[in-house]
Amino acid sequence: MMQYSDKIQYEIYSTRLADFNIMVDMLLEQIPVQQTVLRLIFFGMPPTNRVYMKRYAILKAKVRARFKKRMPVLTYVGQPALDSGMAVEVHSYRKGPLDKVTYKENNRISYVLLENNSGRFLYAGGFQSDIMNKSITEQSENVFRMLGEVMQEEGFPVESIVRQWNYIERITGVEEGRQHYQAFNDARTAFYNQAAWTNGYPAATGIGVTHGGILVDIDAILPADEACYVTPLDNRLQVAAHNYSENVLIAEQTEKSTPKFERGKGVNFGSSGVIYISGTAAIRGEESLKDAALPEQLYATMENIAYLISLENVTSAGAMCRFQPSVEMLRIYLKDMSAVKEAKELMDAFRLNVPVVYLWADVCRDELLIEIEGIAKF
């Protein structure tokens, strides 16, 4: 019998540069009609927040016209795809006779519920403040309030989040003495404080966007079978982000919240599973590889990921994994858009042969040139 890890699929589609409406249509045409689509993440480059909101509205209308009552989670990320005009990441599912998929909405936020013998799975996203000229703190608090409402309505406690994507406008910008990322982390910590987190924080990425304010997506899981369980993944090459010292946190106030996430999170189904790889960069211990050029940072990042999903590390965390996990998909964030050719040449040497998208995005530390996140399976 096929397990969740066999049924969940991740693809990336791209298109040439054209008018926004045409690019969206071309991307939607590439998505197979027989797929049960759970999530769509579109990557683009709006020039202003006003244009961003107009394009987001167009996206919602086109996606709704295509999927009708089966409206997937929809997110529009203000990050240009560096090797195409526009790109979309698609999370889909091969639905079986024992799977029940329900498409729902709360306050104009679309989300999807999957229920089967293994448990209940929540895919939600597009959580965003309506007023983007508010402070990062206010926007973050609004986003977590909306997220909390959906989770409470569907009976998912906060600690059931296994993967979180956090998009932060001008992530290294400073507002009232606090870096935007630090202000977001403080709001996240306040939201997370309602849970005990006995099984580790979610896997997560905190990455910059050109426009869109604060935007959050999540996957959450409530196991219902002993064979289905979640394992946090640490990395001996890096200090856990939630254990960072104040030396690497940027804010004027004395109390600064650490980024609350694990380096990875495994979702296990007997001897198979899915591994969420958090946003990973050239950090050893808690310090960046300062003054390192792109090749050195890229190799260090990939080495961090290789250890994280190594058979040794995954099994020591409690997974019943018999074979080396393999990467299924990657997002590669580059601080300098002109570096995409070099980055692709460096990545080609790994011969991964998996969907990859290259995006222009600011990373949470000024000295970091690249960040990589992804999905692996075993």
mmCIF file of C-alpha atoms in Angstrom:
data_model
loop_
_atom_site.group_PDB
_atom_site.id
_atom_site.type_symbol
_atom_site.label_atom_id
_atom_site.label_comp_id
_atom_site.label_asym_id
_atom_site.label_seq_id
_atom_site.Cartn_x
_atom_site.Cartn_y
_atom_site.Cartn_z
ATOM 1 C CA MET A 1 0.000 0.000 0.000
ATOM 2 C CA MET A 2 1.289 3.445 -0.926
ATOM 3 C CA GLN A 3 2.220 5.644 2.022
ATOM 4 C CA TYR A 4 1.898 9.417 2.353
ATOM 5 C CA SER A 5 5.540 9.847 1.374
ATOM 6 C CA ASP A 6 4.835 8.075 -1.929
ATOM 7 C CA LYS A 7 1.674 10.060 -2.617
ATOM 8 C CA ILE A 8 2.897 13.583 -1.807
ATOM 9 C CA GLN A 9 4.550 15.192 -4.841
ATOM 10 C CA TYR A 10 6.586 18.366 -5.327
ATOM 11 C CA GLU A 11 7.127 20.013 -8.717
ATOM 12 C CA ILE A 12 8.365 23.344 -10.053
ATOM 13 C CA TYR A 13 7.116 24.818 -13.337
ATOM 14 C CA SER A 14 8.449 27.935 -15.043
ATOM 15 C CA THR A 15 7.713 30.062 -18.072
ATOM 16 C CA ARG A 16 9.326 32.659 -20.301
ATOM 17 C CA LEU A 17 9.092 36.369 -19.547
ATOM 18 C CA ALA A 18 5.801 37.836 -20.759
ATOM 19 C CA ASP A 19 2.832 39.868 -19.535
ATOM 20 C CA PHE A 20 1.847 38.848 -15.994
ATOM 21 C CA ASN A 21 -1.545 37.471 -17.049
ATOM 22 C CA ILE A 22 0.010 35.427 -19.840
ATOM 23 C CA MET A 23 2.695 34.002 -17.530
ATOM 24 C CA VAL A 24 0.079 32.919 -14.979
ATOM 25 C CA ASP A 25 -1.978 31.230 -17.706
ATOM 26 C CA MET A 26 1.086 29.422 -19.063
ATOM 27 C CA LEU A 27 2.037 28.196 -15.600
ATOM 28 C CA LEU A 28 -1.464 26.933 -14.800
ATOM 29 C CA GLU A 29 -1.591 25.074 -18.123
ATOM 30 C CA GLN A 30 1.472 23.055 -17.079
ATOM 31 C CA ILE A 31 -0.184 21.609 -13.956
ATOM 32 C CA PRO A 32 -1.655 18.164 -14.770
ATOM 33 C CA VAL A 33 -5.435 18.240 -14.438
ATOM 34 C CA GLN A 34 -5.574 14.819 -12.733
ATOM 35 C CA GLN A 35 -3.501 16.004 -9.758
ATOM 36 C CA THR A 36 -5.077 16.744 -6.385
ATOM 37 C CA VAL A 37 -3.343 20.073 -5.819
ATOM 38 C CA LEU A 38 -2.764 21.080 -2.205
ATOM 39 C CA ARG A 39 -0.591 24.178 -2.531
ATOM 40 C CA LEU A 40 0.582 26.670 -5.177
ATOM 41 C CA ILE A 41 3.423 29.118 -4.542
ATOM 42 C CA PHE A 42 3.947 31.669 -7.309
ATOM 43 C CA PHE A 43 7.228 33.596 -7.438
ATOM 44 C CA GLY A 44 7.336 36.997 -9.149
ATOM 45 C CA MET A 45 8.694 40.535 -9.034
ATOM 46 C CA PRO A 46 6.049 43.242 -8.478
ATOM 47 C CA PRO A 47 7.528 46.776 -8.494
ATOM 48 C CA THR A 48 5.391 48.081 -5.600
ATOM 49 C CA ASN A 49 3.093 46.748 -2.897
ATOM 50 C CA ARG A 50 0.110 48.236 -4.741
ATOM 51 C CA VAL A 51 1.003 46.264 -7.883
ATOM 52 C CA TYR A 52 1.688 43.228 -5.702
ATOM 53 C CA MET A 53 -1.856 43.306 -4.289
ATOM 54 C CA LYS A 54 -3.395 43.794 -7.750
ATOM 55 C CA ARG A 55 -1.457 40.840 -9.128
ATOM 56 C CA TYR A 56 -2.333 38.713 -6.116
ATOM 57 C CA ALA A 57 -6.021 39.404 -6.797
ATOM 58 C CA ILE A 58 -5.553 38.387 -10.437
ATOM 59 C CA LEU A 59 -3.808 35.204 -9.315
ATOM 60 C CA LYS A 60 -6.631 34.288 -6.953
ATOM 61 C CA ALA A 61 -9.247 34.842 -9.663
ATOM 62 C CA LYS A 62 -7.379 32.738 -12.227
ATOM 63 C CA VAL A 63 -6.615 29.914 -9.774
ATOM 64 C CA ARG A 64 -10.235 29.863 -8.577
ATOM 65 C CA ALA A 65 -11.484 29.754 -12.168
ATOM 66 C CA ARG A 66 -9.185 26.784 -12.817
ATOM 67 C CA PHE A 67 -9.834 24.793 -9.615
ATOM 68 C CA LYS A 68 -13.345 26.030 -8.706
ATOM 69 C CA LYS A 69 -14.463 24.314 -5.446
ATOM 70 C CA ARG A 70 -11.066 22.606 -5.074
ATOM 71 C CA MET A 71 -9.189 25.838 -4.344
ATOM 72 C CA PRO A 72 -5.660 24.996 -3.147
ATOM 73 C CA VAL A 73 -3.559 27.013 -0.728
ATOM 74 C CA LEU A 74 -2.300 29.991 -2.736
ATOM 75 C CA THR A 75 0.729 32.150 -1.996
ATOM 76 C CA TYR A 76 2.279 34.927 -4.074
ATOM 77 C CA VAL A 77 5.893 35.518 -3.046
ATOM 78 C CA GLY A 78 7.671 38.737 -4.018
ATOM 79 C CA GLN A 79 10.834 37.001 -5.222
ATOM 80 C CA PRO A 80 11.772 36.953 -8.914
ATOM 81 C CA ALA A 81 12.696 33.629 -10.473
ATOM 82 C CA LEU A 82 16.212 34.133 -11.832
ATOM 83 C CA ASP A 83 16.139 31.495 -14.563
ATOM 84 C CA SER A 84 12.661 32.243 -15.969
ATOM 85 C CA GLY A 85 9.998 34.916 -16.276
ATOM 86 C CA MET A 86 7.925 33.430 -13.464
ATOM 87 C CA ALA A 87 7.760 30.144 -11.554
ATOM 88 C CA VAL A 88 5.270 28.135 -9.502
ATOM 89 C CA GLU A 89 5.942 25.432 -6.928
ATOM 90 C CA VAL A 90 3.203 22.798 -6.778
ATOM 91 C CA HIS A 91 2.489 20.482 -3.845
ATOM 92 C CA SER A 92 0.077 17.756 -4.954
ATOM 93 C CA TYR A 93 -1.216 14.408 -3.714
ATOM 94 C CA ARG A 94 -2.080 11.088 -5.332
ATOM 95 C CA LYS A 95 -5.392 10.534 -3.599
ATOM 96 C CA GLY A 96 -6.308 6.930 -2.726
ATOM 97 C CA PRO A 97 -9.622 5.347 -1.690
ATOM 98 C CA LEU A 98 -8.856 5.859 2.024
ATOM 99 C CA ASP A 99 -7.885 9.525 1.626
ATOM 100 C CA LYS A 100 -10.391 12.311 2.249
ATOM 101 C CA VAL A 101 -9.400 15.756 0.938
ATOM 102 C CA THR A 102 -11.473 18.793 1.904
ATOM 103 C CA TYR A 103 -11.013 22.323 0.524
ATOM 104 C CA LYS A 104 -12.057 25.066 2.938
ATOM 105 C CA GLU A 105 -11.840 28.829 3.538
ATOM 106 C CA ASN A 106 -11.610 31.076 6.582
ATOM 107 C CA ASN A 107 -11.713 34.858 6.199
ATOM 108 C CA ARG A 108 -10.786 34.572 2.479
ATOM 109 C CA ILE A 109 -7.846 32.276 3.365
ATOM 110 C CA SER A 110 -7.961 28.973 1.462
ATOM 111 C CA TYR A 111 -6.664 25.847 3.166
ATOM 112 C CA VAL A 112 -6.813 22.092 2.640
ATOM 113 C CA LEU A 113 -7.447 19.179 5.019
ATOM 114 C CA LEU A 114 -6.291 15.636 4.280
ATOM 115 C CA GLU A 115 -7.529 12.774 6.464
ATOM 116 C CA ASN A 116 -6.572 9.098 6.282
ATOM 117 C CA ASN A 117 -5.585 6.193 8.528
ATOM 118 C CA SER A 118 -2.236 7.856 9.328
ATOM 119 C CA GLY A 119 -3.714 11.080 10.659
ATOM 120 C CA ARG A 120 -4.981 14.550 9.808
ATOM 121 C CA PHE A 121 -2.910 16.931 7.701
ATOM 122 C CA LEU A 122 -3.457 20.686 7.402
ATOM 123 C CA TYR A 123 -2.028 22.744 4.532
ATOM 124 C CA ALA A 124 -2.597 26.467 5.047
ATOM 125 C CA GLY A 125 -0.982 29.669 3.890
ATOM 126 C CA GLY A 126 -1.260 33.091 2.374
ATOM 127 C CA PHE A 127 -1.585 34.538 5.889
ATOM 128 C CA GLN A 128 -0.884 38.223 5.388
ATOM 129 C CA SER A 129 -1.797 41.540 6.971
ATOM 130 C CA ASP A 130 -4.325 43.621 4.999
ATOM 131 C CA ILE A 131 -2.417 46.824 5.776
ATOM 132 C CA MET A 132 1.215 46.630 4.692
ATOM 133 C CA ASN A 133 2.159 50.094 5.918
ATOM 134 C CA LYS A 134 1.836 48.897 9.509
ATOM 135 C CA SER A 135 4.984 48.031 11.418
ATOM 136 C CA ILE A 136 6.551 44.595 10.987
ATOM 137 C CA THR A 137 5.532 43.812 14.569
ATOM 138 C CA GLU A 138 1.866 44.700 13.948
ATOM 139 C CA GLN A 139 1.788 42.788 10.673
ATOM 140 C CA SER A 140 3.379 39.723 12.294
ATOM 141 C CA GLU A 141 0.912 39.778 15.175
ATOM 142 C CA ASN A 142 -2.013 40.001 12.712
ATOM 143 C CA VAL A 143 -0.650 37.100 10.668
ATOM 144 C CA PHE A 144 -0.247 34.838 13.692
ATOM 145 C CA ARG A 145 -3.725 35.764 14.918
ATOM 146 C CA MET A 146 -5.205 34.669 11.569
ATOM 147 C CA LEU A 147 -3.125 31.490 11.558
ATOM 148 C CA GLY A 148 -4.227 30.689 15.096
ATOM 149 C CA GLU A 149 -7.906 31.103 14.159
ATOM 150 C CA VAL A 150 -7.675 28.553 11.340
ATOM 151 C CA MET A 151 -5.757 26.062 13.464
ATOM 152 C CA GLN A 152 -8.194 26.418 16.361
ATOM 153 C CA GLU A 153 -11.208 26.012 14.069
ATOM 154 C CA GLU A 154 -9.801 22.753 12.687
ATOM 155 C CA GLY A 155 -8.578 21.394 16.031
ATOM 156 C CA PHE A 156 -4.847 21.607 15.328
ATOM 157 C CA PRO A 157 -2.764 22.779 18.314
ATOM 158 C CA VAL A 158 0.099 25.160 17.604
ATOM 159 C CA GLU A 159 2.705 22.462 18.267
ATOM 160 C CA SER A 160 1.274 20.391 15.375
ATOM 161 C CA ILE A 161 3.045 22.693 12.884
ATOM 162 C CA VAL A 162 5.832 20.690 11.244
ATOM 163 C CA ARG A 163 6.875 23.156 8.517
ATOM 164 C CA GLN A 164 6.597 26.934 8.360
ATOM 165 C CA TRP A 165 7.600 29.326 5.580
ATOM 166 C CA ASN A 166 8.120 32.943 6.689
ATOM 167 C CA TYR A 167 8.466 35.686 4.072
ATOM 168 C CA ILE A 168 9.564 39.048 5.454
ATOM 169 C CA GLU A 169 9.704 42.276 3.472
ATOM 170 C CA ARG A 170 13.191 43.829 3.645
ATOM 171 C CA ILE A 171 14.212 41.190 6.187
ATOM 172 C CA THR A 172 17.460 42.928 7.232
ATOM 173 C CA GLY A 173 15.867 46.392 7.404
ATOM 174 C CA VAL A 174 15.786 48.125 10.799
ATOM 175 C CA GLU A 175 12.676 49.677 12.320
ATOM 176 C CA GLU A 176 12.739 51.454 15.707
ATOM 177 C CA GLY A 177 16.050 49.801 16.592
ATOM 178 C CA ARG A 178 14.962 46.290 15.644
ATOM 179 C CA GLN A 179 15.838 44.339 12.540
ATOM 180 C CA HIS A 180 12.692 43.239 10.675
ATOM 181 C CA TYR A 181 13.643 39.583 11.159
ATOM 182 C CA GLN A 182 14.104 40.150 14.891
ATOM 183 C CA ALA A 183 10.705 41.871 15.145
ATOM 184 C CA PHE A 184 9.143 38.905 13.357
ATOM 185 C CA ASN A 185 10.958 36.433 15.642
ATOM 186 C CA ASP A 186 9.629 38.229 18.722
ATOM 187 C CA ALA A 187 6.043 37.942 17.404
ATOM 188 C CA ARG A 188 6.577 34.283 16.482
ATOM 189 C CA THR A 189 7.892 33.547 19.970
ATOM 190 C CA ALA A 190 4.824 35.161 21.534
ATOM 191 C CA PHE A 191 2.586 32.968 19.350
ATOM 192 C CA TYR A 192 4.607 29.830 20.064
ATOM 193 C CA ASN A 193 4.581 30.449 23.828
ATOM 194 C CA GLN A 194 1.090 28.940 24.046
ATOM 195 C CA ALA A 195 2.611 25.498 23.275
ATOM 196 C CA ALA A 196 5.086 23.259 25.115
ATOM 197 C CA TRP A 197 6.935 22.094 21.956
ATOM 198 C CA THR A 198 7.968 18.793 23.555
ATOM 199 C CA ASN A 199 8.882 17.374 20.133
ATOM 200 C CA GLY A 200 10.884 20.288 18.792
ATOM 201 C CA TYR A 201 9.892 23.392 16.855
ATOM 202 C CA PRO A 202 8.847 23.249 13.175
ATOM 203 C CA ALA A 203 11.285 23.187 10.309
ATOM 204 C CA ALA A 204 11.234 26.710 8.890
ATOM 205 C CA THR A 205 12.624 29.301 6.524
ATOM 206 C CA GLY A 206 12.801 33.022 7.245
ATOM 207 C CA ILE A 207 13.616 34.757 3.972
ATOM 208 C CA GLY A 208 13.351 38.232 2.495
ATOM 209 C CA VAL A 209 10.856 39.447 -0.108
ATOM 210 C CA THR A 210 10.822 42.678 -2.080
ATOM 211 C CA HIS A 211 7.108 43.317 -1.411
ATOM 212 C CA GLY A 212 4.209 41.710 0.411
ATOM 213 C CA GLY A 213 4.872 42.620 4.049
ATOM 214 C CA ILE A 214 4.728 39.532 6.280
ATOM 215 C CA LEU A 215 3.513 36.301 4.682
ATOM 216 C CA VAL A 216 3.329 32.863 6.354
ATOM 217 C CA ASP A 217 2.539 29.310 5.144
ATOM 218 C CA ILE A 218 2.369 26.135 7.251
ATOM 219 C CA ASP A 219 2.003 22.360 7.114
ATOM 220 C CA ALA A 220 0.620 20.754 10.294
ATOM 221 C CA ILE A 221 0.109 17.102 11.214
ATOM 222 C CA LEU A 222 -1.872 15.212 13.852
ATOM 223 C CA PRO A 223 -0.788 11.543 13.719
ATOM 224 C CA ALA A 224 -3.482 8.919 14.352
ATOM 225 C CA ASP A 225 -1.399 5.787 13.897
ATOM 226 C CA GLU A 226 1.667 4.538 15.781
ATOM 227 C CA ALA A 227 3.535 4.187 12.493
ATOM 228 C CA CYS A 228 3.047 7.922 11.839
ATOM 229 C CA TYR A 229 5.242 10.139 13.994
ATOM 230 C CA VAL A 230 7.348 13.288 13.740
ATOM 231 C CA THR A 231 11.062 13.592 14.540
ATOM 232 C CA PRO A 232 13.035 16.850 14.937
ATOM 233 C CA LEU A 233 16.390 16.813 13.142
ATOM 234 C CA ASP A 234 19.427 18.505 14.626
ATOM 235 C CA ASN A 235 22.760 19.102 12.898
ATOM 236 C CA ARG A 236 26.056 18.670 14.753
ATOM 237 C CA LEU A 237 27.663 21.141 12.314
ATOM 238 C CA GLN A 238 25.370 23.950 13.461
ATOM 239 C CA VAL A 239 23.977 25.287 16.712
ATOM 240 C CA ALA A 240 20.193 24.908 16.770
ATOM 241 C CA ALA A 241 18.749 28.296 15.773
ATOM 242 C CA HIS A 242 16.551 28.442 18.882
ATOM 243 C CA ASN A 243 19.754 28.173 20.971
ATOM 244 C CA TYR A 244 21.592 31.090 19.339
ATOM 245 C CA SER A 245 23.362 33.456 21.703
ATOM 246 C CA GLU A 246 22.559 37.161 21.712
ATOM 247 C CA ASN A 247 25.813 37.764 19.807
ATOM 248 C CA VAL A 248 24.060 36.944 16.505
ATOM 249 C CA LEU A 249 20.685 38.603 17.227
ATOM 250 C CA ILE A 250 20.194 42.185 16.024
ATOM 251 C CA ALA A 251 18.139 44.534 18.207
ATOM 252 C CA GLU A 252 18.682 47.357 20.678
ATOM 253 C CA GLN A 253 16.497 45.883 23.429
ATOM 254 C CA THR A 254 18.105 43.605 26.001
ATOM 255 C CA GLU A 255 15.709 40.668 25.521
ATOM 256 C CA LYS A 256 15.787 39.236 21.997
ATOM 257 C CA SER A 257 13.883 36.163 20.854
ATOM 258 C CA THR A 258 15.812 33.477 19.007
ATOM 259 C CA PRO A 259 14.482 32.074 15.708
ATOM 260 C CA LYS A 260 12.207 29.225 16.793
ATOM 261 C CA PHE A 261 12.842 26.399 14.335
ATOM 262 C CA GLU A 262 14.673 23.094 13.949
ATOM 263 C CA ARG A 263 17.245 22.442 11.219
ATOM 264 C CA GLY A 264 14.850 19.857 9.815
ATOM 265 C CA LYS A 265 11.754 17.825 10.633
ATOM 266 C CA GLY A 266 11.009 14.261 9.622
ATOM 267 C CA VAL A 267 7.484 12.938 9.105
ATOM 268 C CA ASN A 268 7.691 9.157 9.394
ATOM 269 C CA PHE A 269 5.363 6.468 8.060
ATOM 270 C CA GLY A 270 6.898 3.163 9.080
ATOM 271 C CA SER A 271 10.072 2.748 7.040
ATOM 272 C CA SER A 272 9.356 5.686 4.696
ATOM 273 C CA GLY A 273 9.030 9.395 5.265
ATOM 274 C CA VAL A 274 9.328 13.014 4.225
ATOM 275 C CA ILE A 275 12.039 15.354 5.501
ATOM 276 C CA TYR A 276 11.467 19.105 5.582
ATOM 277 C CA ILE A 277 14.850 20.818 5.164
ATOM 278 C CA SER A 278 14.823 24.241 6.816
ATOM 279 C CA GLY A 279 16.410 27.264 5.210
ATOM 280 C CA THR A 280 20.122 26.429 5.388
ATOM 281 C CA ALA A 281 23.135 28.680 4.884
ATOM 282 C CA ALA A 282 26.916 28.720 5.346
ATOM 283 C CA ILE A 283 26.749 28.812 9.139
ATOM 284 C CA ARG A 284 28.969 26.664 11.338
ATOM 285 C CA GLY A 285 28.167 26.644 14.994
ATOM 286 C CA GLU A 286 26.227 29.895 15.088
ATOM 287 C CA GLU A 287 28.682 31.994 13.057
ATOM 288 C CA SER A 288 28.537 32.722 9.325
ATOM 289 C CA LEU A 289 31.506 31.930 7.101
ATOM 290 C CA LYS A 290 32.457 35.580 6.882
ATOM 291 C CA ASP A 291 34.321 36.921 3.834
ATOM 292 C CA ALA A 292 33.602 33.660 1.986
ATOM 293 C CA ALA A 293 32.781 33.853 -1.731
ATOM 294 C CA LEU A 294 29.752 32.164 -3.289
ATOM 295 C CA PRO A 295 31.438 28.808 -4.083
ATOM 296 C CA GLU A 296 32.656 28.344 -0.512
ATOM 297 C CA GLN A 297 29.280 29.338 0.934
ATOM 298 C CA LEU A 298 27.378 27.079 -1.468
ATOM 299 C CA TYR A 299 29.555 24.047 -0.718
ATOM 300 C CA ALA A 300 29.296 24.645 3.038
ATOM 301 C CA THR A 301 25.509 24.939 2.745
ATOM 302 C CA MET A 302 25.219 21.715 0.766
ATOM 303 C CA GLU A 303 27.516 19.990 3.265
ATOM 304 C CA ASN A 304 25.191 21.108 6.070
ATOM 305 C CA ILE A 305 22.202 19.675 4.181
ATOM 306 C CA ALA A 306 24.031 16.440 3.346
ATOM 307 C CA TYR A 307 24.740 15.793 7.027
ATOM 308 C CA LEU A 308 21.220 16.800 8.092
ATOM 309 C CA ILE A 309 19.579 14.179 5.836
ATOM 310 C CA SER A 310 22.328 11.578 6.192
ATOM 311 C CA LEU A 311 21.244 8.061 7.116
ATOM 312 C CA GLU A 312 23.264 8.368 10.335
ATOM 313 C CA ASN A 313 21.554 11.590 11.412
ATOM 314 C CA VAL A 314 18.025 10.620 10.410
ATOM 315 C CA THR A 315 18.131 7.222 12.135
ATOM 316 C CA SER A 316 19.736 8.648 15.284
ATOM 317 C CA ALA A 317 16.739 11.013 15.491
ATOM 318 C CA GLY A 318 14.406 8.025 15.602
ATOM 319 C CA ALA A 319 13.385 7.388 11.989
ATOM 320 C CA MET A 320 13.065 3.776 10.801
ATOM 321 C CA CYS A 321 15.100 4.615 7.735
ATOM 322 C CA ARG A 322 16.982 1.823 5.941
ATOM 323 C CA PHE A 323 18.384 3.681 2.935
ATOM 324 C CA GLN A 324 19.999 7.062 2.419
ATOM 325 C CA PRO A 325 17.320 9.785 2.060
ATOM 326 C CA SER A 326 17.339 11.617 -1.264
ATOM 327 C CA VAL A 327 16.604 15.240 -2.100
ATOM 328 C CA GLU A 328 13.287 15.708 -3.951
ATOM 329 C CA MET A 329 13.227 19.472 -4.524
ATOM 330 C CA LEU A 330 15.253 22.603 -3.727
ATOM 331 C CA ARG A 331 14.723 26.343 -3.559
ATOM 332 C CA ILE A 332 17.943 28.306 -3.891
ATOM 333 C CA TYR A 333 17.870 31.910 -2.700
ATOM 334 C CA LEU A 334 20.589 34.237 -4.002
ATOM 335 C CA LYS A 335 21.347 37.693 -2.642
ATOM 336 C CA ASP A 336 22.971 38.802 -5.926
ATOM 337 C CA MET A 337 20.817 38.046 -8.977
ATOM 338 C CA SER A 338 23.869 38.191 -11.253
ATOM 339 C CA ALA A 339 25.273 35.132 -9.450
ATOM 340 C CA VAL A 340 22.659 32.751 -10.853
ATOM 341 C CA LYS A 341 24.862 31.428 -13.684
ATOM 342 C CA GLU A 342 27.706 30.634 -11.288
ATOM 343 C CA ALA A 343 25.310 29.064 -8.774
ATOM 344 C CA LYS A 344 23.751 26.824 -11.428
ATOM 345 C CA GLU A 345 27.166 25.649 -12.612
ATOM 346 C CA LEU A 346 28.164 24.833 -9.036
ATOM 347 C CA MET A 347 24.891 23.008 -8.365
ATOM 348 C CA ASP A 348 25.130 21.026 -11.622
ATOM 349 C CA ALA A 349 28.208 19.310 -10.191
ATOM 350 C CA PHE A 350 25.999 17.643 -7.548
ATOM 351 C CA ARG A 351 23.960 15.896 -10.302
ATOM 352 C CA LEU A 352 20.793 15.903 -8.216
ATOM 353 C CA ASN A 353 18.368 15.815 -11.152
ATOM 354 C CA VAL A 354 15.480 17.233 -9.083
ATOM 355 C CA PRO A 355 13.218 20.294 -9.486
ATOM 356 C CA VAL A 356 15.154 23.435 -8.519
ATOM 357 C CA VAL A 357 14.147 27.097 -8.595
ATOM 358 C CA TYR A 358 16.634 29.975 -8.282
ATOM 359 C CA LEU A 359 15.199 33.062 -6.574
ATOM 360 C CA TRP A 360 16.456 36.550 -5.829
ATOM 361 C CA ALA A 361 15.992 37.171 -2.111
ATOM 362 C CA ASP A 362 17.653 38.882 0.808
ATOM 363 C CA VAL A 363 18.997 36.479 3.435
ATOM 364 C CA CYS A 364 18.671 37.089 7.182
ATOM 365 C CA ARG A 365 22.364 38.020 7.648
ATOM 366 C CA ASP A 366 24.150 40.663 5.575
ATOM 367 C CA GLU A 367 27.233 38.500 4.980
ATOM 368 C CA LEU A 368 25.309 35.486 3.647
ATOM 369 C CA LEU A 369 25.095 35.215 -0.148
ATOM 370 C CA ILE A 370 22.960 32.093 -0.474
ATOM 371 C CA GLU A 371 20.347 30.077 1.389
ATOM 372 C CA ILE A 372 18.913 26.705 0.367
ATOM 373 C CA GLU A 373 15.804 24.843 1.547
ATOM 374 C CA GLY A 374 14.072 21.747 0.284
ATOM 375 C CA ILE A 375 12.291 18.448 0.671
ATOM 376 C CA ALA A 376 13.847 14.988 0.960
ATOM 377 C CA LYS A 377 12.287 11.514 1.132
ATOM 378 C CA PHE A 378 13.333 8.073 2.278
#
